[in-house]
């Protein structure tokens, strides 16, 4: 048996300051952005290389949360402009965030630039930035063995063709159920996900919030995992990005892309996301430990366990 | 080891004529009603005793579908009035039925009367009839070892107190996610189901349509099963009642009410419901076989199967 050499994960996404209000409380200008949640989750599994931009006003104590031996900030661009800010509110339906305020600031002119030592990265996650920027990233990361991409309603509406081009180069796509329906024009999520599989990706993960997640692979393979049954959720922000971070971190750490590894990766994603939503922002994620993740992994297995039927 | 003696299941509900329109097609005056779906599903597992009412206009060929050696129609009342009719339409969101027309007819004056030989039944399912009628049934079936009840939005709104009284006598309650939220006033389904557990029932099943089902038991026990991944659903009518029929039929046939038996029963419910929705009305259900159910049971286990994580 050979020794498994873990790979690093490269992530391109946003860093920002989030002001959040949910039925459980509120918080002002906390560390936010897809790359924050992704990096903190993935760095529990393997080394992370981050590409993002912040302004000179980005607080030192937020940066400190990302300054870990396992996170390479060599691709973090400091812009003379201000940092990206998002203010959002969740009502009783925690699946839907209402945007109260959005200031793109330095993120408006962002063009991701990969440092030379990032370019041979084998595991690449491109968060829900504009599809045209996602294509710029793809042109700089030619060695990627696993390209995973996310998107959002706005890009699917405004840059559908560019996103279709992104899909042609992606191995794995992670979207929520509304986005999968929106892109494919199919109300049935199973049919919608299978449509995406015909456009390039080898696998599709559909994130359904409180209803869990679905993994679609070749040959009609489907894996389904319910969400961890929380009686209370503090803040759903970052659930999807920390899900992706744990999933990609797990795959890169094991260097295994079999279907059974993908299933385990989705359970890791669900486990970590279930911790993320227990507190505001990255609070829970930044103090999460691997033994806690392993316990929740076991709890998620137990959640769906049923005996075989005797013949 | 002793021989397991299967018990019979008593069901009280509606029989009627359904006219259905879905994106997949339409059908006129097909056999409908909760007791039809329930009986056809449960009779695959054990003997069924049916209590319902129809008019003299109830077609012979519909009655013939229920005239099976495993279904006792001794409690079927023939009224001089017309048969209950429902006309419903589903749009692209198959979770929500829109009522186009409703004629209660003989069902308006229905008072369930249990024949003497039904009264010692140990497994009782009371479908979503008025809570005051559910209480009339409970007064006639004092020997029930397992009382399972369903309800609907209208009764929870109009006869909340009577339904609360029903819950005090129920061991198992089956509701959909909207109904659980409505009754408890809790948006979070986990918290809502746990609230119901404080009012009498030993277990709560939450039916979530395309998102599967959840089973809640004592001591915070939760079992979750995703729905079988259909890329197309012909007609969702009767999914919930055939789910309940298979669940109750399985439990009565094994005479086992342990937590692991309840989990298996929920998988049987999901398996049978997943067949029901493949065709209109009871079409698929009436030609369903136990080998088909066993195959789907295995497919549902495989759907959530994930390996243990090595330490």
mmCIF file with all atom_site columns, N, CA, C and O in Angstrom, chain A residues 215-263:
data_model
loop_
_atom_site.group_PDB
_atom_site.id
_atom_site.type_symbol
_atom_site.label_atom_id
_atom_site.label_alt_id
_atom_site.label_comp_id
_atom_site.label_asym_id
_atom_site.label_entity_id
_atom_site.label_seq_id
_atom_site.pdbx_PDB_ins_code
_atom_site.Cartn_x
_atom_site.Cartn_y
_atom_site.Cartn_z
_atom_site.occupancy
_atom_site.B_iso_or_equiv
_atom_site.pdbx_formal_charge
_atom_site.auth_seq_id
_atom_site.auth_comp_id
_atom_site.auth_asym_id
_atom_site.auth_atom_id
_atom_site.pdbx_PDB_model_num
ATOM 1   N N  . UNK A 1 215 ? -26.418 13.950 -4.667  1.00 0.00 ? 215 UNK A N  1
ATOM 2   C CA . UNK A 1 215 ? -25.233 13.825 -5.514  1.00 0.00 ? 215 UNK A CA 1
ATOM 3   C C  . UNK A 1 215 ? -25.608 12.972 -6.723  1.00 0.00 ? 215 UNK A C  1
ATOM 4   O O  . UNK A 1 215 ? -26.094 11.854 -6.563  1.00 0.00 ? 215 UNK A O  1
ATOM 5   N N  . UNK A 1 216 ? -25.398 13.515 -7.909  1.00 0.00 ? 216 UNK A N  1
ATOM 6   C CA . UNK A 1 216 ? -25.693 12.795 -9.150  1.00 0.00 ? 216 UNK A CA 1
ATOM 7   C C  . UNK A 1 216 ? -24.393 12.494 -9.862  1.00 0.00 ? 216 UNK A C  1
ATOM 8   O O  . UNK A 1 216 ? -23.555 13.378 -10.036 1.00 0.00 ? 216 UNK A O  1
ATOM 9   N N  . UNK A 1 217 ? -24.232 11.256 -10.286 1.00 0.00 ? 217 UNK A N  1
ATOM 10  C CA . UNK A 1 217 ? -23.038 10.874 -11.026 1.00 0.00 ? 217 UNK A CA 1
ATOM 11  C C  . UNK A 1 217 ? -23.409 10.228 -12.339 1.00 0.00 ? 217 UNK A C  1
ATOM 12  O O  . UNK A 1 217 ? -24.580 10.238 -12.734 1.00 0.00 ? 217 UNK A O  1
ATOM 13  N N  . UNK A 1 218 ? -22.417 9.666  -13.026 1.00 0.00 ? 218 UNK A N  1
ATOM 14  C CA . UNK A 1 218 ? -22.710 9.006  -14.304 1.00 0.00 ? 218 UNK A CA 1
ATOM 15  C C  . UNK A 1 218 ? -23.618 7.784  -14.094 1.00 0.00 ? 218 UNK A C  1
ATOM 16  O O  . UNK A 1 218 ? -23.728 7.284  -12.979 1.00 0.00 ? 218 UNK A O  1
ATOM 17  N N  . UNK A 1 219 ? -24.229 7.324  -15.150 1.00 0.00 ? 219 UNK A N  1
ATOM 18  C CA . UNK A 1 219 ? -25.049 6.109  -15.132 1.00 0.00 ? 219 UNK A CA 1
ATOM 19  C C  . UNK A 1 219 ? -26.197 6.189  -14.121 1.00 0.00 ? 219 UNK A C  1
ATOM 20  O O  . UNK A 1 219 ? -26.483 5.212  -13.417 1.00 0.00 ? 219 UNK A O  1
ATOM 21  N N  . UNK A 1 220 ? -26.844 7.366  -14.036 1.00 0.00 ? 220 UNK A N  1
ATOM 22  C CA . UNK A 1 220 ? -28.001 7.538  -13.159 1.00 0.00 ? 220 UNK A CA 1
ATOM 23  C C  . UNK A 1 220 ? -27.716 7.288  -11.677 1.00 0.00 ? 220 UNK A C  1
ATOM 24  O O  . UNK A 1 220 ? -28.652 7.068  -10.894 1.00 0.00 ? 220 UNK A O  1
ATOM 25  N N  . UNK A 1 221 ? -26.444 7.303  -11.293 1.00 0.00 ? 221 UNK A N  1
ATOM 26  C CA . UNK A 1 221 ? -26.120 7.104  -9.875  1.00 0.00 ? 221 UNK A CA 1
ATOM 27  C C  . UNK A 1 221 ? -26.614 8.300  -9.067  1.00 0.00 ? 221 UNK A C  1
ATOM 28  O O  . UNK A 1 221 ? -26.404 9.446  -9.449  1.00 0.00 ? 221 UNK A O  1
ATOM 29  N N  . UNK A 1 222 ? -27.284 8.021  -7.961  1.00 0.00 ? 222 UNK A N  1
ATOM 30  C CA . UNK A 1 222 ? -27.772 9.080  -7.075  1.00 0.00 ? 222 UNK A CA 1
ATOM 31  C C  . UNK A 1 222 ? -27.444 8.712  -5.634  1.00 0.00 ? 222 UNK A C  1
ATOM 32  O O  . UNK A 1 222 ? -27.619 7.566  -5.221  1.00 0.00 ? 222 UNK A O  1
ATOM 33  N N  . UNK A 1 223 ? -26.969 9.690  -4.897  1.00 0.00 ? 223 UNK A N  1
ATOM 34  C CA . UNK A 1 223 ? -26.777 9.562  -3.456  1.00 0.00 ? 223 UNK A CA 1
ATOM 35  C C  . UNK A 1 223 ? -27.554 10.690 -2.806  1.00 0.00 ? 223 UNK A C  1
ATOM 36  O O  . UNK A 1 223 ? -27.524 11.824 -3.284  1.00 0.00 ? 223 UNK A O  1
ATOM 37  N N  . UNK A 1 224 ? -28.272 10.381 -1.726  1.00 0.00 ? 224 UNK A N  1
ATOM 38  C CA . UNK A 1 224 ? -29.072 11.409 -1.057  1.00 0.00 ? 224 UNK A CA 1
ATOM 39  C C  . UNK A 1 224 ? -28.738 11.426 0.412   1.00 0.00 ? 224 UNK A C  1
ATOM 40  O O  . UNK A 1 224 ? -28.603 10.370 1.038   1.00 0.00 ? 224 UNK A O  1
ATOM 41  N N  . UNK A 1 225 ? -28.573 12.616 0.954   1.00 0.00 ? 225 UNK A N  1
ATOM 42  C CA . UNK A 1 225 ? -28.340 12.735 2.389   1.00 0.00 ? 225 UNK A CA 1
ATOM 43  C C  . UNK A 1 225 ? -29.268 13.810 2.954   1.00 0.00 ? 225 UNK A C  1
ATOM 44  O O  . UNK A 1 225 ? -29.362 14.904 2.409   1.00 0.00 ? 225 UNK A O  1
ATOM 45  N N  . UNK A 1 226 ? -30.012 13.452 4.018   1.00 0.00 ? 226 UNK A N  1
ATOM 46  C CA . UNK A 1 226 ? -30.863 14.457 4.666   1.00 0.00 ? 226 UNK A CA 1
ATOM 47  C C  . UNK A 1 226 ? -29.975 15.426 5.457   1.00 0.00 ? 226 UNK A C  1
ATOM 48  O O  . UNK A 1 226 ? -28.822 15.115 5.739   1.00 0.00 ? 226 UNK A O  1
ATOM 49  N N  . UNK A 1 227 ? -30.508 16.569 5.791   1.00 0.00 ? 227 UNK A N  1
ATOM 50  C CA . UNK A 1 227 ? -29.757 17.508 6.631   1.00 0.00 ? 227 UNK A CA 1
ATOM 51  C C  . UNK A 1 227 ? -29.738 17.000 8.071   1.00 0.00 ? 227 UNK A C  1
ATOM 52  O O  . UNK A 1 227 ? -30.646 16.286 8.502   1.00 0.00 ? 227 UNK A O  1
ATOM 53  N N  . UNK A 1 228 ? -28.699 17.371 8.801   1.00 0.00 ? 228 UNK A N  1
ATOM 54  C CA . UNK A 1 228 ? -28.662 17.062 10.227  1.00 0.00 ? 228 UNK A CA 1
ATOM 55  C C  . UNK A 1 228 ? -29.856 17.761 10.891  1.00 0.00 ? 228 UNK A C  1
ATOM 56  O O  . UNK A 1 228 ? -30.105 18.942 10.643  1.00 0.00 ? 228 UNK A O  1
ATOM 57  N N  . UNK A 1 229 ? -30.614 17.036 11.721  1.00 0.00 ? 229 UNK A N  1
ATOM 58  C CA . UNK A 1 229 ? -31.881 17.596 12.235  1.00 0.00 ? 229 UNK A CA 1
ATOM 59  C C  . UNK A 1 229 ? -31.698 18.599 13.381  1.00 0.00 ? 229 UNK A C  1
ATOM 60  O O  . UNK A 1 229 ? -31.845 18.259 14.541  1.00 0.00 ? 229 UNK A O  1
ATOM 61  N N  . UNK A 1 230 ? -31.411 19.837 13.036  1.00 0.00 ? 230 UNK A N  1
ATOM 62  C CA . UNK A 1 230 ? -31.295 20.907 14.020  1.00 0.00 ? 230 UNK A CA 1
ATOM 63  C C  . UNK A 1 230 ? -32.675 21.437 14.390  1.00 0.00 ? 230 UNK A C  1
ATOM 64  O O  . UNK A 1 230 ? -33.429 21.835 13.503  1.00 0.00 ? 230 UNK A O  1
ATOM 65  N N  . UNK A 1 231 ? -32.977 21.517 15.672  1.00 0.00 ? 231 UNK A N  1
ATOM 66  C CA . UNK A 1 231 ? -34.239 22.126 16.100  1.00 0.00 ? 231 UNK A CA 1
ATOM 67  C C  . UNK A 1 231 ? -34.148 23.645 16.061  1.00 0.00 ? 231 UNK A C  1
ATOM 68  O O  . UNK A 1 231 ? -35.157 24.343 16.096  1.00 0.00 ? 231 UNK A O  1
ATOM 69  N N  . UNK A 1 232 ? -32.914 24.175 15.986  1.00 0.00 ? 232 UNK A N  1
ATOM 70  C CA . UNK A 1 232 ? -32.752 25.612 15.815  1.00 0.00 ? 232 UNK A CA 1
ATOM 71  C C  . UNK A 1 232 ? -31.512 25.882 14.980  1.00 0.00 ? 232 UNK A C  1
ATOM 72  O O  . UNK A 1 232 ? -30.487 25.222 15.147  1.00 0.00 ? 232 UNK A O  1
ATOM 73  N N  . UNK A 1 233 ? -31.624 26.831 14.074  1.00 0.00 ? 233 UNK A N  1
ATOM 74  C CA . UNK A 1 233 ? -30.497 27.253 13.252  1.00 0.00 ? 233 UNK A CA 1
ATOM 75  C C  . UNK A 1 233 ? -30.254 28.728 13.572  1.00 0.00 ? 233 UNK A C  1
ATOM 76  O O  . UNK A 1 233 ? -31.193 29.532 13.539  1.00 0.00 ? 233 UNK A O  1
ATOM 77  N N  . UNK A 1 234 ? -29.017 29.062 13.908  1.00 0.00 ? 234 UNK A N  1
ATOM 78  C CA . UNK A 1 234 ? -28.728 30.459 14.266  1.00 0.00 ? 234 UNK A CA 1
ATOM 79  C C  . UNK A 1 234 ? -28.614 31.331 13.018  1.00 0.00 ? 234 UNK A C  1
ATOM 80  O O  . UNK A 1 234 ? -29.204 32.398 12.936  1.00 0.00 ? 234 UNK A O  1
ATOM 81  N N  . UNK A 1 235 ? -27.858 30.838 12.017  1.00 0.00 ? 235 UNK A N  1
ATOM 82  C CA . UNK A 1 235 ? -27.554 31.667 10.842  1.00 0.00 ? 235 UNK A CA 1
ATOM 83  C C  . UNK A 1 235 ? -27.128 30.759 9.691   1.00 0.00 ? 235 UNK A C  1
ATOM 84  O O  . UNK A 1 235 ? -26.087 30.121 9.773   1.00 0.00 ? 235 UNK A O  1
ATOM 85  N N  . UNK A 1 236 ? -27.934 30.695 8.642   1.00 0.00 ? 236 UNK A N  1
ATOM 86  C CA . UNK A 1 236 ? -27.600 29.782 7.539   1.00 0.00 ? 236 UNK A CA 1
ATOM 87  C C  . UNK A 1 236 ? -26.491 30.291 6.611   1.00 0.00 ? 236 UNK A C  1
ATOM 88  O O  . UNK A 1 236 ? -26.044 29.546 5.748   1.00 0.00 ? 236 UNK A O  1
ATOM 89  N N  . UNK A 1 237 ? -26.044 31.526 6.797   1.00 0.00 ? 237 UNK A N  1
ATOM 90  C CA . UNK A 1 237 ? -25.018 32.080 5.907   1.00 0.00 ? 237 UNK A CA 1
ATOM 91  C C  . UNK A 1 237 ? -23.774 31.181 5.902   1.00 0.00 ? 237 UNK A C  1
ATOM 92  O O  . UNK A 1 237 ? -23.291 30.772 6.951   1.00 0.00 ? 237 UNK A O  1
ATOM 93  N N  . UNK A 1 238 ? -23.282 30.900 4.708   1.00 0.00 ? 238 UNK A N  1
ATOM 94  C CA . UNK A 1 238 ? -22.032 30.146 4.601   1.00 0.00 ? 238 UNK A CA 1
ATOM 95  C C  . UNK A 1 238 ? -22.189 28.643 4.630   1.00 0.00 ? 238 UNK A C  1
ATOM 96  O O  . UNK A 1 238 ? -21.211 27.908 4.495   1.00 0.00 ? 238 UNK A O  1
ATOM 97  N N  . UNK A 1 239 ? -23.434 28.166 4.791   1.00 0.00 ? 239 UNK A N  1
ATOM 98  C CA . UNK A 1 239 ? -23.643 26.712 4.827   1.00 0.00 ? 239 UNK A CA 1
ATOM 99  C C  . UNK A 1 239 ? -23.145 26.080 3.526   1.00 0.00 ? 239 UNK A C  1
ATOM 100 O O  . UNK A 1 239 ? -22.403 25.091 3.540   1.00 0.00 ? 239 UNK A O  1
ATOM 101 N N  . UNK A 1 240 ? -23.532 26.668 2.386   1.00 0.00 ? 240 UNK A N  1
ATOM 102 C CA . UNK A 1 240 ? -23.144 26.101 1.090   1.00 0.00 ? 240 UNK A CA 1
ATOM 103 C C  . UNK A 1 240 ? -21.646 26.158 0.837   1.00 0.00 ? 240 UNK A C  1
ATOM 104 O O  . UNK A 1 240 ? -21.063 25.205 0.306   1.00 0.00 ? 240 UNK A O  1
ATOM 105 N N  . UNK A 1 241 ? -21.005 27.262 1.216   1.00 0.00 ? 241 UNK A N  1
ATOM 106 C CA . UNK A 1 241 ? -19.569 27.385 0.961   1.00 0.00 ? 241 UNK A CA 1
ATOM 107 C C  . UNK A 1 241 ? -18.741 26.516 1.907   1.00 0.00 ? 241 UNK A C  1
ATOM 108 O O  . UNK A 1 241 ? -17.704 25.990 1.512   1.00 0.00 ? 241 UNK A O  1
ATOM 109 N N  . UNK A 1 242 ? -19.207 26.352 3.154   1.00 0.00 ? 242 UNK A N  1
ATOM 110 C CA . UNK A 1 242 ? -18.466 25.458 4.044   1.00 0.00 ? 242 UNK A CA 1
ATOM 111 C C  . UNK A 1 242 ? -18.720 24.000 3.662   1.00 0.00 ? 242 UNK A C  1
ATOM 112 O O  . UNK A 1 242 ? -17.840 23.148 3.818   1.00 0.00 ? 242 UNK A O  1
ATOM 113 N N  . UNK A 1 243 ? -19.901 23.721 3.126   1.00 0.00 ? 243 UNK A N  1
ATOM 114 C CA . UNK A 1 243 ? -20.189 22.392 2.566   1.00 0.00 ? 243 UNK A CA 1
ATOM 115 C C  . UNK A 1 243 ? -19.170 22.088 1.466   1.00 0.00 ? 243 UNK A C  1
ATOM 116 O O  . UNK A 1 243 ? -18.527 21.033 1.455   1.00 0.00 ? 243 UNK A O  1
ATOM 117 N N  . UNK A 1 244 ? -19.012 23.040 0.543   1.00 0.00 ? 244 UNK A N  1
ATOM 118 C CA . UNK A 1 244 ? -18.069 22.851 -0.571  1.00 0.00 ? 244 UNK A CA 1
ATOM 119 C C  . UNK A 1 244 ? -16.639 22.734 -0.058  1.00 0.00 ? 244 UNK A C  1
ATOM 120 O O  . UNK A 1 244 ? -15.849 21.914 -0.568  1.00 0.00 ? 244 UNK A O  1
ATOM 121 N N  . UNK A 1 245 ? -16.292 23.517 0.956   1.00 0.00 ? 245 UNK A N  1
ATOM 122 C CA . UNK A 1 245 ? -14.927 23.478 1.502   1.00 0.00 ? 245 UNK A CA 1
ATOM 123 C C  . UNK A 1 245 ? -14.598 22.119 2.099   1.00 0.00 ? 245 UNK A C  1
ATOM 124 O O  . UNK A 1 245 ? -13.522 21.558 1.849   1.00 0.00 ? 245 UNK A O  1
ATOM 125 N N  . UNK A 1 246 ? -15.506 21.576 2.888   1.00 0.00 ? 246 UNK A N  1
ATOM 126 C CA . UNK A 1 246 ? -15.267 20.272 3.498   1.00 0.00 ? 246 UNK A CA 1
ATOM 127 C C  . UNK A 1 246 ? -15.237 19.184 2.427   1.00 0.00 ? 246 UNK A C  1
ATOM 128 O O  . UNK A 1 246 ? -14.384 18.289 2.453   1.00 0.00 ? 246 UNK A O  1
ATOM 129 N N  . UNK A 1 247 ? -16.160 19.265 1.475   1.00 0.00 ? 247 UNK A N  1
ATOM 130 C CA . UNK A 1 247 ? -16.210 18.268 0.394   1.00 0.00 ? 247 UNK A CA 1
ATOM 131 C C  . UNK A 1 247 ? -14.889 18.263 -0.390  1.00 0.00 ? 247 UNK A C  1
ATOM 132 O O  . UNK A 1 247 ? -14.271 17.215 -0.589  1.00 0.00 ? 247 UNK A O  1
ATOM 133 N N  . UNK A 1 248 ? -14.437 19.451 -0.825  1.00 0.00 ? 248 UNK A N  1
ATOM 134 C CA . UNK A 1 248 ? -13.203 19.531 -1.614  1.00 0.00 ? 248 UNK A CA 1
ATOM 135 C C  . UNK A 1 248 ? -11.982 19.204 -0.761  1.00 0.00 ? 248 UNK A C  1
ATOM 136 O O  . UNK A 1 248 ? -11.056 18.535 -1.221  1.00 0.00 ? 248 UNK A O  1
ATOM 137 N N  . UNK A 1 249 ? -11.980 19.678 0.485   1.00 0.00 ? 249 UNK A N  1
ATOM 138 C CA . UNK A 1 249 ? -10.855 19.391 1.384   1.00 0.00 ? 249 UNK A CA 1
ATOM 139 C C  . UNK A 1 249 ? -10.717 17.889 1.605   1.00 0.00 ? 249 UNK A C  1
ATOM 140 O O  . UNK A 1 249 ? -9.612  17.335 1.573   1.00 0.00 ? 249 UNK A O  1
ATOM 141 N N  . UNK A 1 250 ? -11.855 17.234 1.811   1.00 0.00 ? 250 UNK A N  1
ATOM 142 C CA . UNK A 1 250 ? -11.827 15.788 2.022   1.00 0.00 ? 250 UNK A CA 1
ATOM 143 C C  . UNK A 1 250 ? -11.282 15.064 0.790   1.00 0.00 ? 250 UNK A C  1
ATOM 144 O O  . UNK A 1 250 ? -10.415 14.193 0.897   1.00 0.00 ? 250 UNK A O  1
ATOM 145 N N  . UNK A 1 251 ? -11.787 15.427 -0.388  1.00 0.00 ? 251 UNK A N  1
ATOM 146 C CA . UNK A 1 251 ? -11.336 14.754 -1.623  1.00 0.00 ? 251 UNK A CA 1
ATOM 147 C C  . UNK A 1 251 ? -9.843  14.978 -1.849  1.00 0.00 ? 251 UNK A C  1
ATOM 148 O O  . UNK A 1 251 ? -9.105  14.049 -2.184  1.00 0.00 ? 251 UNK A O  1
ATOM 149 N N  . UNK A 1 252 ? -9.380  16.220 -1.668  1.00 0.00 ? 252 UNK A N  1
ATOM 150 C CA . UNK A 1 252 ? -7.969  16.526 -1.890  1.00 0.00 ? 252 UNK A CA 1
ATOM 151 C C  . UNK A 1 252 ? -7.092  15.800 -0.869  1.00 0.00 ? 252 UNK A C  1
ATOM 152 O O  . UNK A 1 252 ? -5.996  15.334 -1.199  1.00 0.00 ? 252 UNK A O  1
ATOM 153 N N  . UNK A 1 253 ? -7.576  15.680 0.355   1.00 0.00 ? 253 UNK A N  1
ATOM 154 C CA . UNK A 1 253 ? -6.766  15.039 1.400   1.00 0.00 ? 253 UNK A CA 1
ATOM 155 C C  . UNK A 1 253 ? -6.622  13.551 1.163   1.00 0.00 ? 253 UNK A C  1
ATOM 156 O O  . UNK A 1 253 ? -5.647  12.941 1.587   1.00 0.00 ? 253 UNK A O  1
ATOM 157 N N  . UNK A 1 254 ? -7.605  12.952 0.479   1.00 0.00 ? 254 UNK A N  1
ATOM 158 C CA . UNK A 1 254 ? -7.538  11.512 0.240   1.00 0.00 ? 254 UNK A CA 1
ATOM 159 C C  . UNK A 1 254 ? -7.103  11.202 -1.187  1.00 0.00 ? 254 UNK A C  1
ATOM 160 O O  . UNK A 1 254 ? -6.770  10.068 -1.494  1.00 0.00 ? 254 UNK A O  1
ATOM 161 N N  . UNK A 1 255 ? -7.111  12.214 -2.048  1.00 0.00 ? 255 UNK A N  1
ATOM 162 C CA . UNK A 1 255 ? -6.758  12.029 -3.457  1.00 0.00 ? 255 UNK A CA 1
ATOM 163 C C  . UNK A 1 255 ? -7.497  10.855 -4.087  1.00 0.00 ? 255 UNK A C  1
ATOM 164 O O  . UNK A 1 255 ? -6.904  10.013 -4.768  1.00 0.00 ? 255 UNK A O  1
ATOM 165 N N  . UNK A 1 256 ? -8.797  10.823 -3.847  1.00 0.00 ? 256 UNK A N  1
ATOM 166 C CA . UNK A 1 256 ? -9.606  9.687  -4.276  1.00 0.00 ? 256 UNK A CA 1
ATOM 167 C C  . UNK A 1 256 ? -10.888 10.249 -4.865  1.00 0.00 ? 256 UNK A C  1
ATOM 168 O O  . UNK A 1 256 ? -11.588 11.016 -4.207  1.00 0.00 ? 256 UNK A O  1
ATOM 169 N N  . UNK A 1 257 ? -11.169 9.886  -6.131  1.00 0.00 ? 257 UNK A N  1
ATOM 170 C CA . UNK A 1 257 ? -12.368 10.431 -6.773  1.00 0.00 ? 257 UNK A CA 1
ATOM 171 C C  . UNK A 1 257 ? -13.349 9.334  -7.187  1.00 0.00 ? 257 UNK A C  1
ATOM 172 O O  . UNK A 1 257 ? -14.133 9.491  -8.111  1.00 0.00 ? 257 UNK A O  1
ATOM 173 N N  . UNK A 1 258 ? -13.313 8.206  -6.480  1.00 0.00 ? 258 UNK A N  1
ATOM 174 C CA . UNK A 1 258 ? -14.287 7.149  -6.744  1.00 0.00 ? 258 UNK A CA 1
ATOM 175 C C  . UNK A 1 258 ? -15.665 7.592  -6.264  1.00 0.00 ? 258 UNK A C  1
ATOM 176 O O  . UNK A 1 258 ? -15.799 8.541  -5.501  1.00 0.00 ? 258 UNK A O  1
ATOM 177 N N  . UNK A 1 259 ? -16.704 6.851  -6.700  1.00 0.00 ? 259 UNK A N  1
ATOM 178 C CA . UNK A 1 259 ? -18.049 7.231  -6.268  1.00 0.00 ? 259 UNK A CA 1
ATOM 179 C C  . UNK A 1 259 ? -18.193 7.121  -4.754  1.00 0.00 ? 259 UNK A C  1
ATOM 180 O O  . UNK A 1 259 ? -18.827 7.963  -4.121  1.00 0.00 ? 259 UNK A O  1
ATOM 181 N N  . UNK A 1 260 ? -17.585 6.117  -4.147  1.00 0.00 ? 260 UNK A N  1
ATOM 182 C CA . UNK A 1 260 ? -17.756 5.990  -2.696  1.00 0.00 ? 260 UNK A CA 1
ATOM 183 C C  . UNK A 1 260 ? -17.024 7.118  -1.974  1.00 0.00 ? 260 UNK A C  1
ATOM 184 O O  . UNK A 1 260 ? -17.487 7.588  -0.927  1.00 0.00 ? 260 UNK A O  1
ATOM 185 N N  . UNK A 1 261 ? -15.905 7.595  -2.534  1.00 0.00 ? 261 UNK A N  1
ATOM 186 C CA . UNK A 1 261 ? -15.219 8.746  -1.929  1.00 0.00 ? 261 UNK A CA 1
ATOM 187 C C  . UNK A 1 261 ? -16.074 10.006 -2.070  1.00 0.00 ? 261 UNK A C  1
ATOM 188 O O  . UNK A 1 261 ? -16.162 10.825 -1.145  1.00 0.00 ? 261 UNK A O  1
ATOM 189 N N  . UNK A 1 262 ? -16.730 10.165 -3.220  1.00 0.00 ? 262 UNK A N  1
ATOM 190 C CA . UNK A 1 262 ? -17.610 11.319 -3.409  1.00 0.00 ? 262 UNK A CA 1
ATOM 191 C C  . UNK A 1 262 ? -18.768 11.303 -2.409  1.00 0.00 ? 262 UNK A C  1
ATOM 192 O O  . UNK A 1 262 ? -19.149 12.323 -1.861  1.00 0.00 ? 262 UNK A O  1
ATOM 193 N N  . UNK A 1 263 ? -19.328 10.125 -2.160  1.00 0.00 ? 263 UNK A N  1
ATOM 194 C CA . UNK A 1 263 ? -20.401 10.016 -1.166  1.00 0.00 ? 263 UNK A CA 1
ATOM 195 C C  . UNK A 1 263 ? -19.890 10.445 0.217   1.00 0.00 ? 263 UNK A C  1
ATOM 196 O O  . UNK A 1 263 ? -20.542 11.226 0.918   1.00 0.00 ? 263 UNK A O  1
#
